[in-house]
Amino acid sequence: MTRLHLHLLSDSTGETLETVAKAGLAQFEGVEAVKHFWPMVRSEGHLDRVLLEIASKPGLVIYTLVNSTVRKRLESRCHGLGLHAVSALDPVIDALSRLLGKETITRPGGQHALDAAYFDRVEAIHYTIAHDDGIASDDWEEADIVLAGVSRSSKTPTSIYLANRGYRVANIPLVIESPPPPILFNLNRPLVVGLTTSQDRLIQIRRNRLLSLNETTTTAYVDEERVAREIAYARRMFSDHGWPVIDVTRRSIEETAAAIINLVAERREQQAQA
């Protein structure tokens, strides 16, 4: 097996890059690709931080960048590091061929991996819907990701977005009066990720939710002291079990999902090296 670090760098969520990378890699046999996702790169400062990571794990850099200044800086820095950097789509297969020293395999069905990925996504969506809001905890071990957080911390929409990317996701609300089932603390296969947010944002989201249901906004659900205790309870649980935490206060669903995908990729790489 030939091992390749593949850096996917985008000024958006990187979905296009992942699809292109899959299509390109399907043309090669005997290649183990370690993918590193670098989404939302929109400034030179952010790019410089990413380049430090790329330099420590050199490989092929595939990018989609609209900002010409950021793009030129990436190309220049990669050239200085002796790394291949290509924009997405047409050049991808050619760049992989040069880097890997292999000819493409022109065989019928070479893209079947993409077809399989489609059915994997369908299965992931079914699983994720069936395991929303703490349901069916008995088979959480089959998940790729388990999201934990207080009510209205974007668990469900993030789960559905990840499912559309092919990840089987379960999520559970953390409620002080109703501790999660013990299985949550003994999972081996899934990556458990804690989602948190600011008190003010959470209260506003909950108030909007109550208004949409024509319910009073003076319940404990939006009480400041109560919400503060909920957030503290969740943070203690995350810390006690060493789970990675993502603050969704200023993140879109796409940005949160991209950060989680990065965590999954890093974990898989660590497991492969163990």
XYZ file of N, CA and C in Angstrom:
822
model
N 0.831 -1.202 0.000
C 0.000 0.000 0.000
C 0.868 1.257 0.000
N 0.523 2.196 -0.856
C 1.177 3.502 -0.879
C 0.351 4.454 -0.021
N 1.017 5.091 0.955
C 0.301 5.996 1.874
C 0.484 7.432 1.423
N -0.626 8.173 1.369
C -0.612 9.544 0.863
C -1.405 10.459 1.777
N -0.771 11.574 2.179
C -1.508 12.626 2.880
C -2.164 13.512 1.829
N -3.468 13.686 1.963
C -4.240 14.460 0.996
C -4.893 15.631 1.730
N -4.442 16.849 1.441
C -4.943 18.047 2.103
C -5.995 18.727 1.227
N -7.217 18.827 1.730
C -8.335 19.415 0.987
C -8.644 20.772 1.601
N -8.309 21.824 0.874
C -8.347 23.180 1.413
C -9.366 24.010 0.642
N -10.315 24.590 1.369
C -11.415 25.296 0.711
C -11.784 26.559 1.469
N -12.347 27.535 0.740
C -12.877 28.716 1.413
C -14.355 28.528 1.751
N -14.858 27.300 1.518
C -16.223 26.942 1.902
C -16.158 25.683 2.754
N -17.163 24.809 2.650
C -17.210 23.629 3.517
C -16.353 22.487 3.015
N -15.919 22.509 1.752
C -15.059 21.457 1.221
C -15.773 20.262 0.652
N -17.093 20.328 0.493
C -17.832 19.189 -0.043
C -17.391 18.851 -1.465
N -17.208 19.867 -2.284
C -16.781 19.624 -3.665
C -15.436 18.918 -3.698
N -14.521 19.352 -2.841
C -13.194 18.752 -2.815
C -13.250 17.286 -2.415
N -14.095 16.957 -1.452
C -14.181 15.565 -1.021
C -14.685 14.680 -2.161
N -15.670 15.166 -2.905
C -16.201 14.405 -4.034
C -15.141 14.211 -5.106
N -14.413 15.273 -5.417
C -13.363 15.193 -6.429
C -12.269 14.233 -5.987
N -11.882 14.315 -4.722
C -10.830 13.436 -4.214
C -11.246 11.973 -4.320
N -12.485 11.677 -3.972
C -12.982 10.301 -4.064
C -12.945 9.813 -5.504
N -13.376 10.684 -6.426
C -13.390 10.298 -7.839
C -11.980 10.047 -8.347
N -11.033 10.889 -7.932
C -9.654 10.711 -8.377
C -9.011 9.468 -7.808
N -9.197 9.244 -6.503
C -8.585 8.087 -5.849
C -9.161 6.770 -6.350
N -10.393 6.803 -6.864
C -11.006 5.585 -7.402
C -10.243 5.050 -8.605
N -9.381 5.887 -9.193
C -8.618 5.478 -10.368
C -7.303 4.788 -10.007
N -7.036 4.600 -8.715
C -5.755 4.017 -8.299
C -5.973 2.862 -7.341
N -5.186 1.823 -7.529
C -5.225 0.683 -6.616
C -4.045 0.744 -5.658
N -4.223 0.158 -4.488
C -3.121 0.065 -3.542
C -2.714 1.381 -2.928
N -3.673 2.297 -2.744
C -3.361 3.612 -2.168
C -4.190 3.823 -0.909
N -3.518 4.177 0.185
C -4.195 4.533 1.425
C -4.091 6.049 1.597
N -5.206 6.736 1.412
C -5.206 8.196 1.496
C -5.628 8.647 2.890
N -4.805 9.490 3.504
C -5.139 10.106 4.789
C -5.600 11.527 4.474
N -6.899 11.764 4.611
C -7.461 13.056 4.225
C -7.459 14.035 5.383
N -7.026 15.255 5.083
C -7.046 16.348 6.056
C -7.927 17.452 5.478
N -8.993 17.812 6.188
C -9.930 18.812 5.694
C -9.622 20.177 6.316
N -9.501 21.177 5.453
C -9.221 22.548 5.900
C -10.292 23.472 5.315
N -11.475 23.544 5.937
C -12.559 24.362 5.393
C -12.485 25.818 5.861
N -13.256 26.663 5.202
C -13.441 28.062 5.591
C -12.138 28.845 5.673
N -11.197 28.579 4.757
C -9.926 29.313 4.723
C -10.130 30.546 3.844
N -10.273 31.698 4.470
C -10.646 32.898 3.716
C -9.700 34.071 3.969
N -8.654 33.859 4.756
C -7.713 34.946 5.022
C -6.292 34.408 4.978
N -5.335 35.295 4.767
C -3.933 34.883 4.727
C -3.480 34.362 6.092
N -4.003 34.969 7.166
C -3.628 34.513 8.502
C -4.076 33.082 8.755
N -5.325 32.784 8.362
C -5.836 31.421 8.516
C -5.026 30.464 7.651
N -4.721 30.888 6.432
C -3.944 30.043 5.525
C -2.566 29.720 6.109
N -1.920 30.713 6.700
C -0.583 30.475 7.278
C -0.625 29.422 8.381
N -1.705 29.424 9.182
C -1.830 28.412 10.236
C -2.016 27.025 9.635
N -2.803 26.962 8.568
C -3.031 25.684 7.897
C -1.738 25.173 7.260
N -0.957 26.071 6.685
C 0.284 25.670 6.023
C 1.290 25.065 6.999
N 1.265 25.505 8.233
C 2.140 24.901 9.239
C 1.796 23.427 9.426
N 0.490 23.126 9.427
C 0.052 21.737 9.564
C 0.378 20.929 8.316
N 0.188 21.554 7.157
C 0.480 20.864 5.897
C 1.968 20.530 5.816
N 2.821 21.456 6.229
C 4.264 21.237 6.171
C 4.689 20.067 7.055
N 3.953 19.837 8.146
C 4.307 18.736 9.050
C 3.853 17.382 8.521
N 2.920 17.393 7.552
C 2.427 16.149 6.953
C 2.342 16.352 5.441
N 3.481 16.454 4.778
C 3.488 16.809 3.358
C 2.752 15.792 2.493
N 2.140 16.313 1.467
C 1.399 15.471 0.529
C 0.826 16.331 -0.571
N -0.253 15.872 -1.168
C -0.912 16.615 -2.232
C -1.916 17.601 -1.649
N -1.890 18.852 -2.117
C -2.833 19.876 -1.680
C -3.808 20.153 -2.823
N -5.101 19.939 -2.559
C -6.142 20.238 -3.552
C -7.002 21.351 -2.962
N -7.269 22.360 -3.762
C -7.935 23.516 -3.183
C -9.009 24.097 -4.082
N -9.926 24.795 -3.456
C -10.874 25.669 -4.145
C -10.879 26.989 -3.388
N -10.268 27.996 -3.962
C -10.164 29.308 -3.335
C -10.576 30.380 -4.323
N -11.486 31.242 -3.912
C -11.945 32.321 -4.775
C -11.047 33.542 -4.664
N -10.609 33.824 -3.460
C -9.771 35.004 -3.212
C -8.411 34.822 -3.887
N -8.111 35.667 -4.863
C -6.885 35.504 -5.653
C -5.624 35.697 -4.808
N -5.690 36.584 -3.813
C -4.526 36.823 -2.961
C -4.200 35.591 -2.127
N -5.225 35.014 -1.531
C -5.037 33.805 -0.723
C -4.570 32.655 -1.607
N -5.155 32.564 -2.791
C -4.787 31.486 -3.704
C -3.315 31.584 -4.116
N -2.880 32.788 -4.497
C -1.484 32.971 -4.914
C -0.521 32.681 -3.766
N -0.918 33.068 -2.562
C -0.061 32.806 -1.411
C 0.065 31.301 -1.178
N -1.039 30.590 -1.311
C -1.013 29.133 -1.152
C -0.087 28.503 -2.187
N -0.245 28.893 -3.444
C 0.565 28.313 -4.515
C 2.046 28.607 -4.290
N 2.349 29.851 -3.882
C 3.741 30.238 -3.661
C 4.358 29.474 -2.496
N 3.618 29.370 -1.391
C 4.148 28.680 -0.212
C 4.314 27.187 -0.481
N 3.361 26.602 -1.183
C 3.464 25.176 -1.496
C 4.661 24.916 -2.416
N 4.873 25.831 -3.360
C 6.032 25.699 -4.258
C 7.321 25.746 -3.437
N 7.372 26.654 -2.470
C 8.558 26.757 -1.626
C 8.786 25.524 -0.767
N 7.696 24.837 -0.411
C 7.803 23.626 0.394
C 8.032 22.377 -0.452
N 8.012 22.571 -1.773
C 8.187 21.434 -2.664
C 6.971 20.531 -2.730
N 5.775 21.115 -2.517
C 4.544 20.339 -2.513
C 3.725 20.613 -3.769
N 3.017 19.609 -4.241
C 2.081 19.784 -5.346
C 0.818 20.460 -4.816
N 0.365 21.508 -5.491
C -0.891 22.172 -5.145
C -1.680 22.381 -6.429
N -2.882 21.863 -6.478
C -3.688 21.952 -7.700
C -5.096 22.401 -7.347
N -5.688 23.147 -8.259
C -7.090 23.488 -8.084
C -7.922 22.247 -8.410
N -9.170 22.243 -7.973
C -10.003 21.045 -8.079
C -10.410 20.749 -9.530
N -11.051 19.614 -9.686
C -11.630 19.113 -10.932
C -10.582 18.561 -11.889
N -10.439 19.091 -13.097
C -9.658 18.433 -14.156
C -8.240 18.018 -13.769
N -7.472 18.836 -13.074
C -6.075 18.439 -12.817
C -5.901 17.347 -11.762
N -6.975 16.962 -11.059
C -6.804 16.102 -9.893
C -6.208 14.743 -10.249
N -6.773 14.060 -11.221
C -6.276 12.721 -11.550
C -4.841 12.784 -12.056
N -4.510 13.783 -12.868
C -3.150 13.923 -13.381
C -2.156 14.157 -12.242
N -2.539 14.992 -11.271
C -1.649 15.275 -10.143
C -1.431 14.026 -9.293
N -2.474 13.254 -9.055
C -2.336 12.014 -8.302
C -1.409 11.043 -9.028
N -1.529 10.992 -10.352
C -0.690 10.093 -11.145
C 0.789 10.454 -10.994
N 1.095 11.766 -11.073
C 2.482 12.196 -10.936
C 3.010 11.920 -9.524
N 2.209 12.244 -8.528
C 2.661 12.108 -7.147
C 2.839 10.644 -6.752
N 1.916 9.805 -7.192
C 1.957 8.400 -6.794
C 2.826 7.544 -7.708
N 3.188 8.086 -8.871
C 3.984 7.315 -9.821
C 3.238 6.132 -10.387
N 1.929 6.262 -10.546
C 1.092 5.180 -11.052
C 0.261 5.679 -12.229
N -0.019 4.736 -13.169
C -0.935 5.052 -14.247
C -2.367 4.862 -13.755
N -3.287 5.620 -14.320
C -4.680 5.434 -13.937
C -5.185 4.089 -14.446
N -6.132 3.521 -13.721
C -6.703 2.238 -14.131
C -8.000 2.523 -14.888
N -7.964 2.338 -16.182
C -9.129 2.599 -17.023
C -9.933 1.311 -17.164
N -10.781 1.076 -16.202
C -11.597 -0.135 -16.218
C -13.056 0.241 -16.040
N -13.969 -0.517 -16.593
C -15.395 -0.239 -16.386
C -15.731 -0.288 -14.902
N -16.539 0.623 -14.444
C -16.924 0.626 -13.033
C -15.901 1.239 -12.122
N -14.932 1.959 -12.662
C -13.913 2.570 -11.822
C -14.474 3.560 -10.827
N -15.684 4.073 -11.096
C -16.301 5.040 -10.194
C -17.337 4.401 -9.275
N -17.363 3.075 -9.206
C -18.371 2.427 -8.379
C -18.261 2.801 -6.918
N -17.070 3.229 -6.496
C -16.919 3.655 -5.108
C -17.862 4.809 -4.799
N -18.105 5.665 -5.794
C -19.036 6.760 -5.596
C -20.452 6.251 -5.482
N -20.822 5.237 -6.266
C -22.148 4.664 -6.163
C -22.355 4.046 -4.779
N -21.331 3.332 -4.313
C -21.407 2.736 -2.980
C -21.543 3.825 -1.927
N -20.847 4.938 -2.131
C -20.925 6.047 -1.181
C -22.345 6.609 -1.112
N -23.035 6.617 -2.267
C -24.422 7.104 -2.284
C -25.302 6.249 -1.378
N -25.180 4.932 -1.507
C -25.992 4.045 -0.682
C -25.568 4.110 0.784
N -24.283 4.347 1.025
C -23.825 4.540 2.398
C -24.484 5.775 3.008
N -24.618 6.831 2.213
C -25.262 8.047 2.709
C -26.729 7.792 3.046
N -27.404 7.038 2.173
C -28.809 6.721 2.431
C -28.946 5.960 3.747
N -28.076 4.969 3.936
C -28.105 4.189 5.171
C -27.780 5.073 6.371
N -26.817 5.974 6.190
C -26.442 6.872 7.284
C -27.605 7.778 7.672
N -28.345 8.248 6.691
C -29.500 9.114 6.968
C -30.566 8.349 7.739
N -30.845 7.111 7.315
C -31.830 6.292 8.024
C -31.405 6.071 9.472
N -30.137 5.746 9.649
C -29.630 5.505 11.005
C -29.760 6.767 11.850
N -29.366 7.885 11.290
C -29.340 9.142 12.037
C -30.734 9.569 12.457
N -31.700 9.440 11.564
C -33.077 9.799 11.903
C -33.613 8.898 13.012
N -33.247 7.622 12.961
C -33.724 6.654 13.954
C -33.036 6.813 15.305
N -31.973 7.619 15.359
C -31.226 7.779 16.610
C -31.139 9.243 17.019
N -32.184 9.981 16.708
C -32.250 11.390 17.080
C -32.764 11.533 18.516
N -32.253 12.516 19.219
C -32.777 12.907 20.528
C -32.715 11.785 21.559
N -31.632 11.003 21.525
C -31.430 9.986 22.550
C -32.137 8.668 22.327
N -32.743 8.498 21.137
C -33.497 7.278 20.851
C -32.550 6.120 20.526
N -32.979 4.886 20.881
C -32.291 3.640 20.497
C -30.825 3.629 20.909
N -30.568 3.888 22.170
C -29.183 3.930 22.655
C -28.507 2.562 22.626
N -29.283 1.482 22.533
C -28.700 0.136 22.558
C -27.702 -0.102 21.430
N -27.897 0.568 20.289
C -26.955 0.352 19.184
C -26.198 1.616 18.796
N -25.923 2.463 19.778
C -25.061 3.628 19.527
C -23.657 3.200 19.123
N -23.254 2.007 19.522
C -21.918 1.529 19.180
C -21.739 1.425 17.672
N -22.824 1.354 16.917
C -22.753 1.268 15.461
C -22.570 2.635 14.807
N -22.675 3.697 15.583
C -22.550 5.046 15.034
C -21.095 5.376 14.717
N -20.909 6.337 13.824
C -19.579 6.905 13.593
C -19.324 8.049 14.574
N -20.414 8.778 14.880
C -20.322 9.971 15.719
C -21.521 9.999 16.657
N -21.296 10.406 17.897
C -22.382 10.677 18.833
C -22.229 12.118 19.307
N -23.280 12.907 19.119
C -23.261 14.302 19.544
C -24.045 14.446 20.845
N -23.452 15.146 21.794
C -24.096 15.371 23.084
C -24.127 16.871 23.368
N -25.227 17.333 23.951
C -25.332 18.747 24.276
C -26.694 19.062 24.851
N -26.830 20.242 25.425
C -28.112 20.647 25.986
C -29.118 20.873 24.864
N -30.371 20.987 25.237
C -31.430 21.196 24.253
C -31.203 22.464 23.446
N -31.393 22.374 22.129
C -31.272 23.488 21.173
C -29.826 23.920 20.958
N -28.901 22.970 21.022
C -27.493 23.294 20.739
C -27.083 22.779 19.351
N -28.035 22.675 18.456
C -27.799 22.334 17.035
C -27.454 20.865 16.808
N -27.821 19.993 17.733
C -27.465 18.584 17.577
C -28.158 17.938 16.373
N -29.466 18.124 16.260
C -30.201 17.451 15.187
C -29.814 17.953 13.799
N -29.822 19.259 13.535
C -29.438 19.699 12.183
C -28.009 19.335 11.820
N -27.112 19.367 12.812
C -25.728 18.960 12.552
C -25.663 17.476 12.234
N -26.450 16.677 12.936
C -26.489 15.235 12.687
C -26.970 14.936 11.273
N -28.021 15.608 10.853
C -28.569 15.374 9.517
C -27.578 15.797 8.439
N -26.890 16.913 8.657
C -25.890 17.362 7.693
C -24.775 16.331 7.578
N -24.301 15.833 8.718
C -23.242 14.819 8.702
C -23.721 13.529 8.045
N -24.975 13.183 8.270
C -25.530 11.970 7.641
C -25.508 12.092 6.131
N -25.778 13.290 5.630
C -25.722 13.512 4.179
C -24.307 13.422 3.643
N -23.330 13.482 4.520
C -21.936 13.279 4.130
C -21.507 11.831 4.334
N -22.443 10.977 4.786
C -22.164 9.554 4.909
C -21.825 9.071 6.306
N -21.995 9.915 7.322
C -21.673 9.529 8.692
C -22.934 9.118 9.447
N -22.843 7.993 10.141
C -23.947 7.530 10.980
C -23.841 8.253 12.321
N -24.870 9.021 12.646
C -24.788 9.910 13.812
C -25.965 9.664 14.762
N -25.648 9.555 16.030
C -26.669 9.558 17.080
C -26.477 10.832 17.892
N -27.553 11.340 18.459
C -27.391 12.513 19.313
C -28.258 12.385 20.556
N -27.813 13.011 21.625
C -28.527 12.911 22.901
C -28.548 14.254 23.609
N -29.712 14.672 24.093
C -29.783 15.898 24.881
C -29.321 15.634 26.307
N -28.574 16.547 26.873
C -28.100 16.409 28.245
C -29.025 17.200 29.154
N -29.721 16.468 30.012
C -30.704 17.055 30.919
C -30.296 16.734 32.348
N -30.222 17.753 33.192
C -29.736 17.577 34.559
C -30.540 16.519 35.303
N -31.870 16.562 35.168
C -32.730 15.648 35.930
C -32.765 14.240 35.347
N -32.249 14.066 34.141
C -32.308 12.763 33.488
C -30.952 12.425 32.884
N -30.034 11.890 33.677
C -28.686 11.581 33.187
C -28.737 10.629 32.002
N -27.753 10.726 31.107
C -27.725 9.853 29.934
C -27.500 8.400 30.332
N -27.860 7.450 29.474
C -27.647 6.035 29.790
C -26.159 5.731 29.916
N -25.801 4.771 30.755
C -24.384 4.434 30.986
C -23.622 4.097 29.711
N -24.334 3.585 28.691
C -23.645 3.189 27.461
C -22.890 4.354 26.840
N -23.366 5.582 27.056
C -22.707 6.754 26.465
C -21.256 6.863 26.914
N -20.970 6.421 28.133
C -19.633 6.578 28.703
C -18.726 5.375 28.431
N -19.256 4.404 27.692
C -18.478 3.190 27.419
C -18.388 2.869 25.926
N -18.638 3.856 25.081
C -18.588 3.634 23.636
C -17.143 3.545 23.156
N -16.889 2.649 22.225
C -15.542 2.477 21.674
C -15.445 2.944 20.233
N -16.385 2.537 19.393
C -16.284 2.850 17.966
C -16.592 4.319 17.645
N -17.690 4.863 18.134
C -18.019 6.240 17.737
C -17.141 7.281 18.417
N -17.012 8.408 17.756
C -16.384 9.569 18.377
C -17.489 10.376 19.052
N -17.384 10.575 20.349
C -18.366 11.384 21.073
C -17.883 12.828 21.077
N -18.727 13.738 20.629
C -18.386 15.159 20.544
C -19.406 15.964 21.337
N -18.925 16.865 22.164
C -19.809 17.738 22.919
C -20.050 19.043 22.179
N -21.303 19.454 22.103
C -21.657 20.745 21.503
C -22.096 21.698 22.609
N -21.548 22.890 22.596
C -21.929 23.881 23.584
C -22.157 25.216 22.896
N -22.727 26.152 23.621
C -23.002 27.472 23.048
C -23.084 28.479 24.190
N -23.170 29.744 23.840
C -23.241 30.774 24.876
C -24.637 30.807 25.493
N -24.678 31.256 26.726
C -25.954 31.327 27.442
C -26.948 32.237 26.726
N -26.511 33.415 26.306
C -27.416 34.371 25.658
C -27.993 33.807 24.363
N -27.133 33.186 23.555
C -27.620 32.639 22.286
C -28.601 31.508 22.528
N -28.308 30.658 23.508
C -29.181 29.522 23.787
C -30.554 29.994 24.263
N -30.572 30.994 25.122
C -31.852 31.521 25.617
C -32.657 32.106 24.466
N -31.993 32.849 23.564
C -32.704 33.447 22.438
C -33.297 32.374 21.521
N -32.518 31.345 21.237
C -33.008 30.264 20.382
C -34.198 29.567 21.030
N -34.110 29.336 22.329
C -35.213 28.670 23.029
C -36.461 29.542 23.068
N -36.279 30.840 23.256
C -37.439 31.740 23.239
C -38.112 31.733 21.874
N -37.322 31.765 20.821
C -37.892 31.715 19.472
C -38.638 30.415 19.241
N -38.089 29.320 19.792
C -38.751 28.024 19.661
C -40.104 28.031 20.361
N -40.142 28.576 21.566
C -41.402 28.636 22.305
C -42.416 29.514 21.593
N -41.968 30.646 21.050
C -42.874 31.531 20.313
C -43.461 30.832 19.100
N -42.637 30.037 18.417
C -43.128 29.325 17.235
C -44.188 28.293 17.599
N -44.173 27.856 18.865
C -45.158 26.871 19.348
C -46.309 27.539 20.100
N -46.311 28.887 20.078
C -47.350 29.660 20.770
C -47.399 29.346 22.266
N -46.210 29.148 22.853
C -46.127 28.867 24.278
C -45.492 30.047 25.001
N -45.715 30.128 26.304
C -45.163 31.217 27.101
C -43.644 31.147 27.146
N -43.014 32.305 27.204
C -41.544 32.361 27.249
C -41.051 32.668 28.656
N -41.843 32.331 29.660
C -41.440 32.587 31.045
C -41.192 31.283 31.798
N -41.014 30.190 31.079
C -40.785 28.900 31.724
C -39.319 28.747 32.123
N -39.027 27.684 32.908
C -37.657 27.389 33.329
C -36.760 27.105 32.139
N -37.363 26.737 31.023
C -36.622 26.411 29.808
C -35.743 27.569 29.347
N -36.175 28.813 29.678
C -35.417 29.995 29.267
C -34.965 30.832 30.466
N -35.064 30.274 31.656
C -34.589 30.986 32.850
C -33.064 31.052 32.835
N -32.505 32.239 33.070
C -31.065 32.440 32.947
C -30.265 31.536 33.879
N -30.654 31.464 35.138
C -29.922 30.632 36.085
C -30.017 29.155 35.707
N -31.193 28.752 35.294
C -31.392 27.359 34.896
C -30.536 27.005 33.684
N -30.524 27.880 32.690
C -29.747 27.630 31.472
C -28.259 27.601 31.796
N -27.810 28.491 32.666
C -26.400 28.516 33.069
C -26.010 27.191 33.725
N -26.900 26.639 34.565
C -26.613 25.354 35.219
C -26.545 24.227 34.188
N -27.431 24.271 33.199
C -27.426 23.243 32.153
C -26.107 23.250 31.385
N -25.677 24.440 30.993
C -24.436 24.556 30.222
C -23.252 24.080 31.053
N -23.219 24.463 32.328
C -22.126 24.044 33.215
C -22.140 22.528 33.403
N -23.332 21.955 33.551
C -23.476 20.496 33.706
C -22.909 19.776 32.489
N -23.254 20.267 31.293
C -22.760 19.635 30.066
C -21.243 19.776 29.950
N -20.724 20.952 30.241
C -19.274 21.169 30.140
C -18.500 20.280 31.102
N -19.034 20.082 32.303
C -18.364 19.186 33.257
C -18.326 17.763 32.719
N -19.420 17.343 32.106
C -19.465 15.994 31.555
C -18.453 15.842 30.428
N -18.380 16.834 29.555
C -17.408 16.776 28.449
C -15.988 16.656 29.007
N -15.683 17.484 30.004
C -14.344 17.508 30.577
C -14.020 16.203 31.294
N -14.986 15.694 32.070
C -14.760 14.474 32.854
C -14.433 13.276 31.969
N -14.971 13.268 30.737
C -14.786 12.108 29.865
C -13.836 12.382 28.705
N -13.230 13.564 28.709
C -12.230 13.871 27.696
C -12.769 13.956 26.285
N -14.045 14.338 26.138
C -14.627 14.448 24.806
C -14.248 15.783 24.170
N -13.965 15.802 22.885
C -13.733 17.090 22.210
C -15.000 17.932 22.245
N -14.820 19.235 22.346
C -15.955 20.155 22.480
C -15.911 21.193 21.365
N -17.068 21.467 20.782
C -17.172 22.502 19.757
C -18.197 23.534 20.216
N -17.772 24.782 20.262
C -18.678 25.886 20.610
C -19.370 26.344 19.330
N -20.688 26.185 19.274
C -21.437 26.486 18.050
C -21.990 27.903 18.047
N -21.609 28.710 19.031
C -22.195 30.048 19.174
C -22.120 30.851 17.887
N -20.951 30.879 17.265
C -20.777 31.687 16.051
C -20.489 30.820 14.821
N -20.888 29.576 14.872
C -20.650 28.666 13.749
C -21.957 28.331 13.045
N -21.874 28.224 11.723
C -22.999 27.683 10.973
C -23.004 26.172 11.134
N -24.091 25.540 10.742
C -24.168 24.081 10.789
C -23.036 23.483 9.940
N -22.788 24.075 8.775
C -21.746 23.571 7.889
C -20.367 23.659 8.539
N -20.106 24.754 9.232
C -18.811 24.916 9.892
C -18.647 23.936 11.052
N -19.719 23.739 11.810
C -19.666 22.777 12.913
C -19.400 21.378 12.374
N -20.126 21.005 11.307
C -19.951 19.676 10.712
C -18.537 19.497 10.181
N -17.995 20.530 9.545
C -16.635 20.441 9.008
C -15.624 20.220 10.129
N -15.826 20.896 11.269
C -14.921 20.715 12.408
C -15.015 19.289 12.948
N -16.220 18.734 12.977
C -16.407 17.364 13.467
C -15.753 16.367 12.513
N -15.904 16.581 11.221
C -15.281 15.694 10.233
C -13.762 15.707 10.404
N -13.203 16.874 10.688
C -11.762 16.963 10.953
C -11.380 16.121 12.165
N -12.187 16.181 13.212
C -11.909 15.398 14.414
C -11.954 13.899 14.119
N -12.928 13.495 13.312
C -13.041 12.081 12.946
C -11.808 11.640 12.160
N -11.383 12.474 11.206
C -10.216 12.134 10.383
C -8.952 12.028 11.245
N -8.784 12.955 12.184
C -7.614 12.916 13.068
C -7.630 11.656 13.927
N -8.798 11.301 14.423
C -8.905 10.098 15.264
C -8.576 8.844 14.469
N -9.076 8.755 13.249
C -8.797 7.597 12.417
C -7.305 7.489 12.088
N -6.685 8.624 11.868
C -5.250 8.621 11.590
C -4.467 8.136 12.806
N -4.861 8.592 13.983
C -4.184 8.148 15.208
C -4.365 6.658 15.411
N -5.575 6.167 15.128
C -5.827 4.730 15.283
C -5.016 3.918 14.289
N -4.846 4.460 13.074
C -4.073 3.745 12.054
C -2.596 3.662 12.428
N -2.114 4.680 13.140
C -0.708 4.713 13.527
C -0.426 3.913 14.790
N -1.497 3.596 15.536
C -1.326 2.882 16.815
C -0.910 1.423 16.581
